[in-house]
Tab-separated table of C-alpha atoms in Angstrom:
chain	number	residue	atom	x	y	z
H	1	MET	CA	123.443	248.145	148.469
H	2	ASP	CA	120.665	249.630	150.607
H	3	ILE	CA	120.612	253.360	149.839
H	4	THR	CA	119.148	255.536	152.583
H	5	SER	CA	121.045	258.824	152.187
H	6	ILE	CA	121.678	260.885	149.070
H	7	GLY	CA	124.108	263.753	148.584
H	8	ILE	CA	123.331	266.243	145.820
H	9	VAL	CA	125.925	268.606	144.378
H	10	GLY	CA	124.429	271.799	142.967
H	11	ALA	CA	121.367	273.686	144.211
H	12	GLY	CA	120.204	275.048	140.875
H	13	GLN	CA	117.057	274.115	138.985
H	14	MET	CA	118.048	270.470	138.576
H	15	GLY	CA	119.629	270.049	142.008
H	16	ASN	CA	116.697	271.428	143.978
H	17	GLY	CA	114.292	269.323	141.906
H	18	ILE	CA	116.298	266.162	142.603
H	19	ALA	CA	116.428	267.032	146.325
H	20	HIS	CA	112.650	267.544	146.281
H	21	VAL	CA	111.788	264.128	144.818
H	22	CYS	CA	114.405	262.238	146.868
H	23	ALA	CA	113.268	263.739	150.172
H	24	LEU	CA	109.620	263.095	149.300
H	25	ALA	CA	110.513	259.448	148.604
H	26	GLY	CA	111.946	259.095	152.111
H	27	TYR	CA	115.684	259.569	151.523
H	28	ASP	CA	117.824	261.700	153.816
H	29	VAL	CA	119.160	264.428	151.545
H	30	THR	CA	122.225	266.633	151.890
H	31	LEU	CA	122.290	269.439	149.327
H	32	THR	CA	125.453	271.415	148.696
H	33	ASP	CA	126.421	274.421	146.603
H	34	VAL	CA	129.340	276.847	146.609
H	35	ASN	CA	126.787	279.676	146.781
H	36	SER	CA	125.033	279.881	150.162
H	37	ASP	CA	122.347	282.147	148.677
H	38	ALA	CA	121.575	279.456	146.111
H	39	LEU	CA	121.091	276.935	148.920
H	40	GLU	CA	118.689	279.250	150.733
H	41	GLU	CA	116.765	279.892	147.532
H	42	ALA	CA	116.654	276.153	146.752
H	43	VAL	CA	114.996	275.369	150.087
H	44	LYS	CA	112.383	278.076	149.440
H	45	ILE	CA	111.678	276.705	145.956
H	46	ILE	CA	111.351	273.144	147.256
H	47	GLY	CA	108.933	274.321	149.957
H	48	THR	CA	106.854	276.252	147.418
H	49	ASN	CA	106.713	273.321	145.007
H	50	LEU	CA	105.735	270.915	147.769
H	51	ASP	CA	103.013	273.352	148.885
H	52	ARG	CA	101.700	273.347	145.323
H	53	GLN	CA	101.509	269.546	145.416
H	54	VAL	CA	99.590	269.720	148.701
H	55	SER	CA	97.132	272.269	147.274
H	56	ARG	CA	96.514	269.991	144.302
H	57	GLU	CA	96.017	267.031	146.662
H	58	LYS	CA	98.921	265.112	145.131
H	59	ILE	CA	100.601	264.724	148.544
H	60	ALA	CA	99.466	265.103	152.158
H	61	GLN	CA	100.590	267.962	154.400
H	62	ASN	CA	102.448	265.599	156.752
H	63	ASP	CA	104.364	264.134	153.784
H	64	ARG	CA	105.340	267.659	152.767
H	65	ASP	CA	106.553	268.486	156.269
H	66	ALA	CA	108.483	265.209	156.586
H	67	ALA	CA	110.195	265.802	153.221
H	68	MET	CA	111.364	269.270	154.264
H	69	GLN	CA	112.779	267.864	157.510
H	70	ARG	CA	114.841	265.319	155.559
H	71	ILE	CA	116.722	268.041	153.655
H	72	ARG	CA	119.834	269.659	155.081
H	73	THR	CA	122.139	272.065	153.286
H	74	THR	CA	125.853	272.720	153.461
H	75	SER	CA	128.455	274.788	151.634
H	76	ALA	CA	131.144	272.197	152.372
H	77	LEU	CA	131.371	269.546	149.684
H	78	ILE	CA	133.042	267.040	151.992
H	79	ASP	CA	129.931	267.021	154.198
H	80	LEU	CA	128.423	264.708	151.561
H	81	GLY	CA	130.993	262.053	152.531
H	82	PRO	CA	128.668	259.823	154.611
H	83	SER	CA	126.064	259.614	151.806
H	84	ASP	CA	125.301	256.240	150.197
H	85	LEU	CA	124.706	257.833	146.794
H	86	ILE	CA	126.051	261.068	145.311
H	87	ILE	CA	124.208	262.800	142.462
H	88	GLU	CA	126.311	265.545	140.880
H	89	ALA	CA	124.090	268.204	139.299
H	90	ALA	CA	126.546	271.047	138.786
H	91	THR	CA	127.051	273.118	135.658
H	92	GLU	CA	127.484	271.247	132.365
H	93	ARG	CA	131.270	271.693	132.220
H	94	GLU	CA	133.512	268.661	132.333
H	95	ASP	CA	136.376	270.396	134.149
H	96	VAL	CA	134.014	271.482	136.925
H	97	LYS	CA	132.673	267.958	137.325
H	98	HIS	CA	136.180	266.467	137.504
H	99	ALA	CA	137.122	268.997	140.196
H	100	ILE	CA	134.018	268.174	142.238
H	101	PHE	CA	134.678	264.432	142.197
H	102	ALA	CA	138.362	264.937	143.007
H	103	GLU	CA	137.450	266.950	146.106
H	104	LEU	CA	134.765	264.468	147.149
H	105	LEU	CA	136.738	261.234	146.827
H	106	PRO	CA	138.825	261.412	150.038
H	107	ALA	CA	135.650	261.917	152.105
H	108	LEU	CA	133.595	259.057	150.648
H	109	LYS	CA	132.866	255.620	152.042
H	110	PRO	CA	134.318	252.775	149.923
H	111	GLU	CA	130.832	251.616	148.971
H	112	THR	CA	129.422	255.046	148.003
H	113	ILE	CA	128.022	255.218	144.477
H	114	LEU	CA	128.933	258.254	142.373
H	115	THR	CA	126.587	259.493	139.657
H	116	SER	CA	126.319	262.501	137.384
H	117	ASN	CA	123.177	264.215	136.161
H	118	THR	CA	125.073	265.281	133.043
H	119	SER	CA	122.936	265.579	129.939
H	120	SER	CA	125.687	264.782	127.462
H	121	ILE	CA	129.224	264.297	128.865
H	122	SER	CA	130.886	260.859	128.683
H	123	ILE	CA	130.196	258.813	131.813
H	124	THR	CA	133.173	256.579	131.060
H	125	ARG	CA	135.495	259.601	130.936
H	126	LEU	CA	134.123	261.093	134.168
H	127	ALA	CA	134.382	257.713	135.915
H	128	SER	CA	137.949	257.109	134.762
H	129	ARG	CA	139.211	260.027	136.846
H	130	THR	CA	137.764	258.584	140.081
H	131	ASP	CA	138.845	255.704	142.317
H	132	ARG	CA	135.616	253.762	141.637
H	133	PRO	CA	134.716	253.606	137.933
H	134	GLU	CA	132.726	250.417	138.585
H	135	LYS	CA	130.544	252.370	141.062
H	136	PHE	CA	129.963	255.330	138.739
H	137	MET	CA	127.125	255.927	136.296
H	138	GLY	CA	124.933	258.543	134.674
H	139	PHE	CA	121.716	259.476	136.490
H	140	HIS	CA	120.021	261.930	134.153
H	141	PHE	CA	116.775	263.508	135.353
H	142	MET	CA	114.513	265.530	133.075
H	143	ASN	CA	113.530	269.128	133.845
H	144	PRO	CA	111.386	269.983	135.807
H	145	VAL	CA	112.316	267.015	137.980
H	146	PRO	CA	109.153	266.831	140.157
H	147	VAL	CA	106.966	266.710	137.043
H	148	MET	CA	108.906	264.686	134.464
H	149	GLN	CA	108.649	260.910	134.750
H	150	LEU	CA	111.782	259.790	132.912
H	151	VAL	CA	115.277	259.142	134.267
H	152	GLU	CA	118.031	258.044	131.896
H	153	LEU	CA	120.428	255.550	133.488
H	154	ILE	CA	123.743	255.474	131.651
H	155	ARG	CA	126.368	252.806	132.265
H	156	GLY	CA	130.010	253.686	131.722
H	157	ILE	CA	132.199	250.985	130.248
H	158	ALA	CA	133.253	249.905	133.767
H	159	THR	CA	129.913	250.255	135.604
H	160	ASP	CA	129.053	247.007	137.402
H	161	GLU	CA	125.644	245.376	137.705
H	162	PRO	CA	125.137	245.999	141.483
H	163	THR	CA	125.627	249.740	140.886
H	164	TYR	CA	123.091	249.743	138.066
H	165	ASP	CA	120.617	247.727	140.159
H	166	ALA	CA	120.996	250.096	143.131
H	167	CYS	CA	120.347	253.152	140.959
H	168	ARG	CA	117.428	251.435	139.250
H	169	SER	CA	115.928	250.772	142.700
H	170	VAL	CA	116.193	254.477	143.534
H	171	VAL	CA	114.343	255.390	140.317
H	172	ASP	CA	111.613	252.891	141.196
H	173	ARG	CA	111.275	254.325	144.707
H	174	LEU	CA	110.950	257.815	143.222
H	175	GLU	CA	108.033	256.384	141.191
H	176	LYS	CA	109.699	257.386	137.948
H	177	THR	CA	110.515	255.349	134.836
H	178	ALA	CA	114.085	254.386	133.958
H	179	ALA	CA	115.382	254.249	130.387
H	180	THR	CA	118.760	252.564	129.981
H	181	ALA	CA	121.089	254.376	127.598
H	182	GLU	CA	124.534	253.517	126.294
H	183	ASP	CA	127.383	255.928	126.929
H	184	PHE	CA	127.462	257.814	123.637
H	185	PRO	CA	127.260	261.611	123.280
H	186	ALA	CA	123.992	263.097	124.642
H	187	PHE	CA	122.522	259.612	125.331
H	188	ILE	CA	118.916	259.206	124.089
H	189	VAL	CA	116.723	262.219	124.861
H	190	ASN	CA	119.196	264.972	124.000
H	191	ARG	CA	120.649	263.042	121.053
H	192	ILE	CA	117.197	263.437	119.468
H	193	LEU	CA	115.901	266.654	121.086
H	194	MET	CA	118.880	269.011	120.716
H	195	PRO	CA	119.346	268.609	116.949
H	196	MET	CA	115.640	269.452	116.595
H	197	ILE	CA	116.111	272.626	118.646
H	198	ASN	CA	119.291	273.457	116.705
H	199	GLU	CA	117.408	272.988	113.419
H	200	ALA	CA	114.681	275.326	114.681
H	201	VAL	CA	117.371	277.954	115.344
H	202	TYR	CA	118.729	277.402	111.808
H	203	THR	CA	115.181	277.879	110.493
H	204	LEU	CA	115.082	281.220	112.318
H	205	TYR	CA	118.651	282.121	111.263
H	206	GLU	CA	117.899	281.483	107.590
H	207	GLY	CA	114.668	283.501	107.697
H	208	VAL	CA	112.388	280.584	106.929
H	209	GLY	CA	110.149	281.575	109.844
H	210	THR	CA	109.893	283.939	112.792
H	211	VAL	CA	110.174	282.916	116.435
H	212	THR	CA	106.392	282.962	116.695
H	213	SER	CA	105.697	281.054	113.469
H	214	ILE	CA	108.293	278.364	114.235
H	215	ASP	CA	106.964	277.717	117.735
H	216	THR	CA	103.326	277.856	116.610
H	217	SER	CA	104.052	275.416	113.777
H	218	LEU	CA	105.545	272.792	116.081
H	219	LYS	CA	102.903	273.233	118.787
H	220	LEU	CA	99.950	272.968	116.427
H	221	GLY	CA	101.493	270.998	113.575
H	222	ALA	CA	103.338	268.370	115.633
H	223	ASN	CA	101.261	268.616	118.841
H	224	HIS	CA	104.284	269.604	120.954
H	225	PRO	CA	103.385	271.203	124.319
H	226	MET	CA	106.088	273.865	123.819
H	227	GLY	CA	107.657	275.235	120.666
H	228	PRO	CA	111.358	274.413	120.162
H	229	LEU	CA	112.563	277.983	120.732
H	230	GLU	CA	110.404	278.365	123.827
H	231	LEU	CA	111.783	275.041	125.045
H	232	ALA	CA	115.365	276.165	124.351
H	233	ASP	CA	114.777	279.228	126.545
H	234	PHE	CA	113.394	276.983	129.278
H	235	ILE	CA	116.383	274.621	129.137
H	236	GLY	CA	118.957	277.421	128.802
H	237	LEU	CA	120.646	278.356	125.538
H	238	ASP	CA	124.081	277.801	127.068
H	239	THR	CA	123.089	274.228	127.933
H	240	CYS	CA	121.711	273.676	124.415
H	241	LEU	CA	124.950	274.961	122.894
H	242	ALA	CA	127.097	272.847	125.232
H	243	ILE	CA	125.204	269.685	124.263
H	244	MET	CA	125.429	270.480	120.545
H	245	ASN	CA	129.186	270.970	120.935
H	246	VAL	CA	129.459	267.590	122.678
H	247	LEU	CA	127.537	265.958	119.831
H	248	HIS	CA	129.595	267.733	117.163
H	249	ASP	CA	132.929	266.964	118.823
H	250	GLY	CA	132.057	263.428	119.897
H	251	LEU	CA	130.461	262.193	116.682
H	252	ALA	CA	132.414	264.319	114.158
H	253	ASP	CA	129.332	264.738	111.977
H	254	THR	CA	128.531	268.126	110.407
H	255	LYS	CA	124.802	267.592	110.966
H	256	TYR	CA	125.458	268.427	114.625
H	257	ARG	CA	127.163	271.779	113.895
H	258	PRO	CA	125.695	274.376	116.300
H	259	CYS	CA	123.813	277.161	114.575
H	260	PRO	CA	125.838	280.416	114.576
H	261	LEU	CA	122.773	282.281	115.848
H	262	LEU	CA	122.618	280.019	118.918
H	263	THR	CA	126.288	280.782	119.568
H	264	LYS	CA	125.621	284.515	119.162
H	265	TYR	CA	122.792	284.507	121.702
H	266	VAL	CA	124.995	282.719	124.232
H	267	GLU	CA	127.838	285.186	123.594
H	268	ALA	CA	125.385	288.013	124.306
H	269	GLY	CA	124.420	286.410	127.608
H	270	TRP	CA	120.867	285.898	126.354
H	271	LEU	CA	120.477	282.432	127.815
H	272	GLY	CA	116.708	282.196	128.080
H	273	ARG	CA	114.428	282.370	131.082
H	274	LYS	CA	117.234	282.351	133.654
H	275	THR	CA	118.617	285.636	132.271
H	276	GLN	CA	115.188	287.017	131.266
H	277	ARG	CA	116.160	287.127	127.590
H	278	GLY	CA	116.658	284.482	124.961
H	279	PHE	CA	114.521	283.887	121.898
H	280	TYR	CA	111.887	285.660	123.976
H	281	ASP	CA	112.155	288.686	126.269
H	282	TYR	CA	110.651	287.880	129.675
H	283	ARG	CA	111.245	291.236	131.377
H	284	GLY	CA	107.781	292.683	130.788
H	285	GLU	CA	104.645	292.028	132.798
H	286	GLY	CA	102.665	290.560	129.916
H	287	ASP	CA	103.390	287.661	127.584
H	288	PRO	CA	107.027	287.118	126.569
H	289	VAL	CA	107.978	289.061	123.426
H	290	PRO	CA	110.025	287.461	120.613
H	291	THR	CA	113.497	288.979	120.328
H	292	ARG	CA	113.819	288.280	116.623
C-alpha cells in the first residue's frame, strides 16, 4: 500500500513529535486531540523544534515551511477517516485506546492501517477489538521523536506481511531504524529499560543511595547520558509505573513488582517534568533539586 497521509491521535509529547517527523518526511498529517488547547500548543512546539533544526542547519527553511503546511489539526476523531495510516499516541491506558479505535472504525477506509504507539500494551489484544486485526500493529517511537533513531515495529498474532512492509517503508522514509519485536509485554526497549529504572527506585527506597548519587553513579559508572531517576522524570513516573504493572501482570514474575516508592510518587501526582516534580523539583530557576 502506498501511504501518503497519516492520522495521529494525541497531541502530547509523543504525538507532536510523530507529527513533526512525518510532515518533514513529506506525509500529509492530520493531528487530533480532545483538547483544542493541546492541539494549538502542539503546533507551536513543532514550529519551535523545526526552527531549531533550521538554526543548526539540519534542515532548510523551505523544508521547515513545507512541513508546517502539511500539518492540519482537528478535535474530531472521525476527521482522520481518509488517512492511509493511523498512529494512535494517546495515554497509556488500554480502555482509552479501545474507545479510540471503536470510534474511528466506522470512518476508516477498508485499506487503512491501524497502529498504536503503545510502549507496553498487547498489540494482539488491541487488534482483536477492531475489524482489521491483520492490518494492525505496534509502531513504537522513542522519546523525543525528532531526535531518537529507533522505532519498534511489533506484529500482533494476526498482522499480515503487507501491513508490516508498509509500516517498515514509513520508518525508512522517516530515516529512522526499525527493530522488529514480538508481541510480549513491553517489547524490547522497555522490557530492559523499565526494570532498570524500577531497580534504581528500589535503591533509593532502601536507602542504598540518594537521588544524586544513584544518577551520578550510572552516568559516570555506566556512561549513561542521563541517570535512571532523571530519565524516569523525563519519561513520566505514571508511564513508568504503568509499564511495570504491564510487565508484572503479563509475565507473573515478582522481579517486575513496581517499587512502592514509585507508586507513592504517582499517587502524590509527582509525575516528573510534566508536573514540575518527581524525583527532582523543577519549579526553581536554577538546577533541579532532588526531592529525596
